[in-house]
Amino acid sequence: MNYREYIANRIKAEGVSAKEIEEAIAVPPNTDMGDYALPCFKFAKVMRKPPVVIANELAAGIAPDGVIAEVTAVNGYLNFKIDKAGLAKSTLAQIEDEGDFYGASRKGAGKTVCIDYSSVNIAKPFHIGHLSTTVLGSALYKIYTFLGYNVVGINHLGDYGTQFGKLICAYKHWGDKATIEAGGIHAINNLYVRFNNEATEEMEAEAREYFRLIESGDKEANEIFEWFKSLTLAYVNKIYRRLGVKFDSYNGERFYSDKMQPVIEELEEKGLLKESEGAKIVDLEEYGMPPCLILRSDGASLYATRDLAAAYYRKDTYDFYKCLYVVAYQQNLHFKQIFKVLELLGKDWAKDMVHVAYGMVSLEDGAMSTRKGKVVWLEDVIEKCVEKAYTVINDKNPALENKRDIAEKVGIGSVIFGALYNNKIKDIVFSYDKVLSFEGETGVYCQYTCARANSVLQKAGEERFTLPENLSVEPQEYEVVKTLAAFPEAVCDAAEKYEPSIIARYAVDLAQKFNKFYFDCKILTAEPAAKGFRLQLTKAVLQTLTNALSLLGIGVPEKM
Ligand code: ARG
């Protein structure tokens, strides 16, 4: 239940909407006076009364019910005490009833959200820099789906550009089929690096010719290109499978090769296209931005041109309610330009385009080097986390069954959680020891808390589900209950702010509150009335934590 909303709906204040009241309701740092407080100062102007009078009048109008236990007016504040037992009972019943769907809703029914994420570059390394876009996009995919939206996950492949001419040229000179088949993307990348280091003027010219051949539909050039593409996709798909990431469309830049003309014509018709040194641009000086390049002087299209065509295509095909681009903040300007150009074209849906920008990830042991050929492959980071997880688990609990499966869940969870825990715009320094700590604010800590809850429930066996008539709720229990009740709000908040970290932080908060309760209150040895309640609480925490983690793409082992 959303308590703010509930309380707001119980208050009738003339000239103030329930929404405004809901937004003004706060959780006081000290809950002695109440669990929620409404400052009435904000309404003095519209209601033409002093806050103290408003608070007194409003308090008189609200009778306690099964949710609100007490309302008091103090110095212009309305203080609400929640019926703790009532809240506990209704929350536990709801979680029991909704199970895996606790926190879900139909809020987004009938609306489509496109999410452009991961967007790998064909024949280029899939490196640690792709971690955030991949796991952020995937979490948003799951969150929006949970809220009833129809979601289209799009991998906007980087499969267009002169570098493919270079690659084919390098392959023709130095490559052979067997080495590429055996080495896959690494072998292709080696060719590319070698070209950049060793190519002669002549080879550069040849590369341009190969690129032209791909574009003009030459059979051989296209076959080689498609081969490189399929090797890249086979490689990244293995990683996606491990991370639980999926896509509905792999329409990349090349897909738009034949879809740019209508956009260019419309720009022309609407008088937006200008010549500048032979190139065609949209002048954005008025908006404080450099021009958006549409066609180069040799007639070639650009990244931006293809993104404009992609935006048109997505609107036509999916009629999206929102179209998100989960792309690093380095591309802030690019998206500002694209959105502005769409606006100038008169597309009212330009306002529904959102650049979900995020910060850089570097490794603690030496920042990611961009020097030719020196990159940290994401696969290696994942592998290392899973290996380290195995060592940790094996040390802690050598007798555990299925240690490999558990290590996979823990290792993958640590990578994902490590990338999602901080506000997305922050730069992250990835540390293996930190993300795999059982004590820190980590995925492992949350998973371990689930294992703890599981073990309590298993020991209790069948005898759990009776709640006493007169339920008394201890402070530690109440903290858990309130946090449980706040989960649906956290999910909505994460979607609205495009911020999966809200759910990651929620999970840590719930785990911490549960652990405090676990250490302070006996569960299995409590007297019967308290025991029934505490077991139900434990079960509800396990369910809610599992739901939260699964929205991030993290699995929960039964034992650890
Ligand atoms: N492939 C691009 C890169 O690695 C990201 C593409 C993002 N999506 C888009 N529609 N521009 O920088």
Tab-separated table of N, CA, C and O in Angstrom, residues 309-364:
chain	number	residue	atom	x	y	z
A	309	ALA	N	16.631	8.740	-38.631
A	309	ALA	CA	15.820	7.751	-39.358
A	309	ALA	C	15.293	6.694	-38.383
A	309	ALA	O	14.141	6.256	-38.479
A	310	ALA	N	16.120	6.313	-37.411
A	310	ALA	CA	15.708	5.301	-36.429
A	310	ALA	C	14.555	5.830	-35.574
A	310	ALA	O	13.617	5.098	-35.253
A	311	ALA	N	14.614	7.107	-35.217
A	311	ALA	CA	13.543	7.691	-34.399
A	311	ALA	C	12.224	7.651	-35.172
A	311	ALA	O	11.185	7.254	-34.630
A	312	TYR	N	12.269	8.043	-36.448
A	312	TYR	CA	11.059	7.988	-37.297
A	312	TYR	C	10.525	6.554	-37.341
A	312	TYR	O	9.350	6.317	-37.184
A	313	TYR	N	11.439	5.634	-37.584
A	313	TYR	CA	11.043	4.230	-37.722
A	313	TYR	C	10.393	3.724	-36.424
A	313	TYR	O	9.368	3.055	-36.448
A	314	ARG	N	10.981	4.063	-35.311
A	314	ARG	CA	10.435	3.582	-34.026
A	314	ARG	C	9.060	4.174	-33.751
A	314	ARG	O	8.169	3.496	-33.250
A	315	LYS	N	8.909	5.458	-34.074
A	315	LYS	CA	7.592	6.075	-33.838
A	315	LYS	C	6.557	5.387	-34.732
A	315	LYS	O	5.475	5.022	-34.275
A	316	ASP	N	6.899	5.196	-36.003
A	316	ASP	CA	5.980	4.548	-36.957
A	316	ASP	C	5.648	3.125	-36.553
A	316	ASP	O	4.514	2.689	-36.622
A	317	THR	N	6.683	2.384	-36.159
A	317	THR	CA	6.505	0.958	-35.918
A	317	THR	C	5.881	0.668	-34.563
A	317	THR	O	5.036	-0.206	-34.440
A	318	TYR	N	6.314	1.392	-33.539
A	318	TYR	CA	5.882	1.032	-32.184
A	318	TYR	C	4.943	2.049	-31.555
A	318	TYR	O	4.380	1.798	-30.508
A	319	ASP	N	4.810	3.206	-32.169
A	319	ASP	CA	4.016	4.297	-31.611
A	319	ASP	C	4.306	4.450	-30.117
A	319	ASP	O	3.391	4.397	-29.286
A	320	PHE	N	5.565	4.640	-29.805
A	320	PHE	CA	5.989	4.625	-28.401
A	320	PHE	C	5.404	5.764	-27.575
A	320	PHE	O	5.100	6.830	-28.086
A	321	TYR	N	5.279	5.448	-26.288
A	321	TYR	CA	4.892	6.449	-25.291
A	321	TYR	C	6.169	7.157	-24.850
A	321	TYR	O	6.197	8.357	-24.620
A	322	LYS	N	7.244	6.345	-24.768
A	322	LYS	CA	8.574	6.912	-24.507
A	322	LYS	C	9.617	6.125	-25.265
A	322	LYS	O	9.468	4.915	-25.463
A	323	CYS	N	10.660	6.816	-25.686
A	323	CYS	CA	11.760	6.130	-26.354
A	323	CYS	C	13.044	6.488	-25.597
A	323	CYS	O	13.450	7.648	-25.561
A	324	LEU	N	13.629	5.498	-24.931
A	324	LEU	CA	14.806	5.747	-24.093
A	324	LEU	C	16.088	5.335	-24.815
A	324	LEU	O	16.112	4.338	-25.536
A	325	TYR	N	17.128	6.114	-24.579
A	325	TYR	CA	18.455	5.781	-25.104
A	325	TYR	C	19.400	5.666	-23.918
A	325	TYR	O	19.709	6.678	-23.284
A	326	VAL	N	19.798	4.448	-23.617
A	326	VAL	CA	20.700	4.247	-22.480
A	326	VAL	C	22.131	4.308	-23.019
A	326	VAL	O	22.687	3.310	-23.481
A	327	VAL	N	22.675	5.494	-23.010
A	327	VAL	CA	23.978	5.738	-23.647
A	327	VAL	C	24.808	6.666	-22.747
A	327	VAL	O	24.261	7.563	-22.101
A	328	ALA	N	26.118	6.458	-22.724
A	328	ALA	CA	27.014	7.218	-21.847
A	328	ALA	C	26.871	8.737	-22.037
A	328	ALA	O	26.502	9.203	-23.108
A	329	TYR	N	27.208	9.462	-20.960
A	329	TYR	CA	27.025	10.922	-21.023
A	329	TYR	C	27.916	11.603	-22.056
A	329	TYR	O	27.687	12.738	-22.426
A	330	GLN	N	28.943	10.889	-22.538
A	330	GLN	CA	29.769	11.442	-23.607
A	330	GLN	C	28.920	11.821	-24.827
A	330	GLN	O	29.328	12.621	-25.648
A	331	GLN	N	27.764	11.203	-24.951
A	331	GLN	CA	26.921	11.495	-26.111
A	331	GLN	C	25.778	12.463	-25.787
A	331	GLN	O	24.808	12.547	-26.544
A	332	ASN	N	25.911	13.187	-24.687
A	332	ASN	CA	24.882	14.170	-24.315
A	332	ASN	C	24.537	15.103	-25.466
A	332	ASN	O	23.376	15.309	-25.781
A	333	LEU	N	25.582	15.663	-26.080
A	333	LEU	CA	25.357	16.642	-27.134
A	333	LEU	C	24.635	16.003	-28.318
A	333	LEU	O	23.673	16.558	-28.856
A	334	HIS	N	25.095	14.811	-28.689
A	334	HIS	CA	24.473	14.103	-29.825
A	334	HIS	C	22.960	14.004	-29.628
A	334	HIS	O	22.185	14.346	-30.520
A	335	PHE	N	22.539	13.559	-28.443
A	335	PHE	CA	21.098	13.363	-28.239
A	335	PHE	C	20.353	14.683	-28.110
A	335	PHE	O	19.234	14.815	-28.589
A	336	LYS	N	21.006	15.686	-27.523
A	336	LYS	CA	20.360	16.992	-27.460
A	336	LYS	C	20.091	17.500	-28.882
A	336	LYS	O	19.038	18.053	-29.175
A	337	GLN	N	21.078	17.270	-29.749
A	337	GLN	CA	20.923	17.729	-31.136
A	337	GLN	C	19.790	16.971	-31.838
A	337	GLN	O	18.939	17.571	-32.486
A	338	ILE	N	19.821	15.641	-31.694
A	338	ILE	CA	18.798	14.828	-32.355
A	338	ILE	C	17.391	15.243	-31.898
A	338	ILE	O	16.484	15.432	-32.708
A	339	PHE	N	17.239	15.395	-30.591
A	339	PHE	CA	15.913	15.728	-30.064
A	339	PHE	C	15.482	17.115	-30.554
A	339	PHE	O	14.319	17.341	-30.861
A	340	LYS	N	16.440	18.038	-30.610
A	340	LYS	CA	16.130	19.394	-31.074
A	340	LYS	C	15.729	19.374	-32.550
A	340	LYS	O	14.746	20.003	-32.948
A	341	VAL	N	16.458	18.619	-33.356
A	341	VAL	CA	16.129	18.556	-34.786
A	341	VAL	C	14.713	17.981	-34.973
A	341	VAL	O	13.916	18.496	-35.774
A	342	LEU	N	14.375	16.968	-34.203
A	342	LEU	CA	13.024	16.386	-34.309
A	342	LEU	C	11.968	17.427	-33.928
A	342	LEU	O	10.918	17.528	-34.548
A	343	GLU	N	12.295	18.204	-32.898
A	343	GLU	CA	11.374	19.252	-32.471
A	343	GLU	C	11.195	20.283	-33.591
A	343	GLU	O	10.075	20.685	-33.899
A	344	LEU	N	12.320	20.668	-34.220
A	344	LEU	CA	12.246	21.652	-35.296
A	344	LEU	C	11.463	21.099	-36.489
A	344	LEU	O	10.839	21.840	-37.234
A	345	LEU	N	11.496	19.779	-36.638
A	345	LEU	CA	10.727	19.143	-37.714
A	345	LEU	C	9.240	19.116	-37.372
A	345	LEU	O	8.413	18.654	-38.168
A	346	GLY	N	8.921	19.569	-36.165
A	346	GLY	CA	7.516	19.645	-35.765
A	346	GLY	C	6.971	18.358	-35.190
A	346	GLY	O	5.760	18.160	-35.126
A	347	LYS	N	7.862	17.451	-34.787
A	347	LYS	CA	7.394	16.192	-34.202
A	347	LYS	C	7.078	16.418	-32.723
A	347	LYS	O	7.997	16.619	-31.921
A	348	ASP	N	5.807	16.382	-32.387
A	348	ASP	CA	5.478	16.655	-30.984
A	348	ASP	C	5.980	15.541	-30.071
A	348	ASP	O	6.171	15.727	-28.878
A	349	TRP	N	6.247	14.381	-30.652
A	349	TRP	CA	6.746	13.269	-29.836
A	349	TRP	C	8.225	13.412	-29.486
A	349	TRP	O	8.761	12.592	-28.749
A	350	ALA	N	8.870	14.474	-29.972
A	350	ALA	CA	10.281	14.685	-29.595
A	350	ALA	C	10.399	14.774	-28.066
A	350	ALA	O	11.407	14.387	-27.484
A	351	LYS	N	9.342	15.252	-27.429
A	351	LYS	CA	9.356	15.384	-25.958
A	351	LYS	C	9.351	14.020	-25.255
A	351	LYS	O	9.643	13.925	-24.070
A	352	ASP	N	9.017	12.984	-25.980
A	352	ASP	CA	8.973	11.643	-25.375
A	352	ASP	C	10.294	10.882	-25.517
A	352	ASP	O	10.395	9.720	-25.141
A	353	MET	N	11.273	11.547	-26.091
A	353	MET	CA	12.583	10.913	-26.265
A	353	MET	C	13.429	11.262	-25.040
A	353	MET	O	13.498	12.429	-24.657
A	354	VAL	N	14.076	10.266	-24.488
A	354	VAL	CA	14.863	10.511	-23.273
A	354	VAL	C	16.254	9.904	-23.411
A	354	VAL	O	16.397	8.729	-23.755
A	355	HIS	N	17.256	10.720	-23.185
A	355	HIS	CA	18.616	10.181	-23.116
A	355	HIS	C	18.890	9.794	-21.661
A	355	HIS	O	19.007	10.659	-20.799
A	356	VAL	N	18.954	8.511	-21.399
A	356	VAL	CA	19.251	8.018	-20.055
A	356	VAL	C	20.781	7.905	-19.965
A	356	VAL	O	21.374	6.901	-20.344
A	357	ALA	N	21.405	8.982	-19.515
A	357	ALA	CA	22.870	9.050	-19.542
A	357	ALA	C	23.464	8.420	-18.284
A	357	ALA	O	22.862	8.463	-17.216
A	358	TYR	N	24.637	7.841	-18.423
A	358	TYR	CA	25.291	7.239	-17.259
A	358	TYR	C	26.785	7.533	-17.302
A	358	TYR	O	27.335	7.923	-18.346
A	359	GLY	N	27.437	7.319	-16.152
A	359	GLY	CA	28.858	7.637	-16.033
A	359	GLY	C	29.788	6.515	-16.477
A	359	GLY	O	29.349	5.460	-16.926
A	360	MET	N	31.062	6.765	-16.340
A	360	MET	CA	32.090	5.829	-16.797
A	360	MET	C	32.350	4.733	-15.759
A	360	MET	O	32.247	4.970	-14.570
A	361	VAL	N	32.757	3.562	-16.247
A	361	VAL	CA	33.212	2.510	-15.339
A	361	VAL	C	34.689	2.276	-15.609
A	361	VAL	O	35.098	2.101	-16.753
A	362	SER	N	35.481	2.302	-14.544
A	362	SER	CA	36.876	1.929	-14.732
A	362	SER	C	37.219	0.878	-13.683
A	362	SER	O	36.500	0.714	-12.706
A	363	LEU	N	38.307	0.175	-13.907
A	363	LEU	CA	38.705	-0.852	-12.946
A	363	LEU	C	39.651	-0.261	-11.923
A	363	LEU	O	40.472	0.590	-12.247
A	364	GLU	N	39.521	-0.756	-10.700
A	364	GLU	CA	40.370	-0.287	-9.615
A	364	GLU	C	41.847	-0.519	-9.938
A	364	GLU	O	42.689	0.332	-9.741
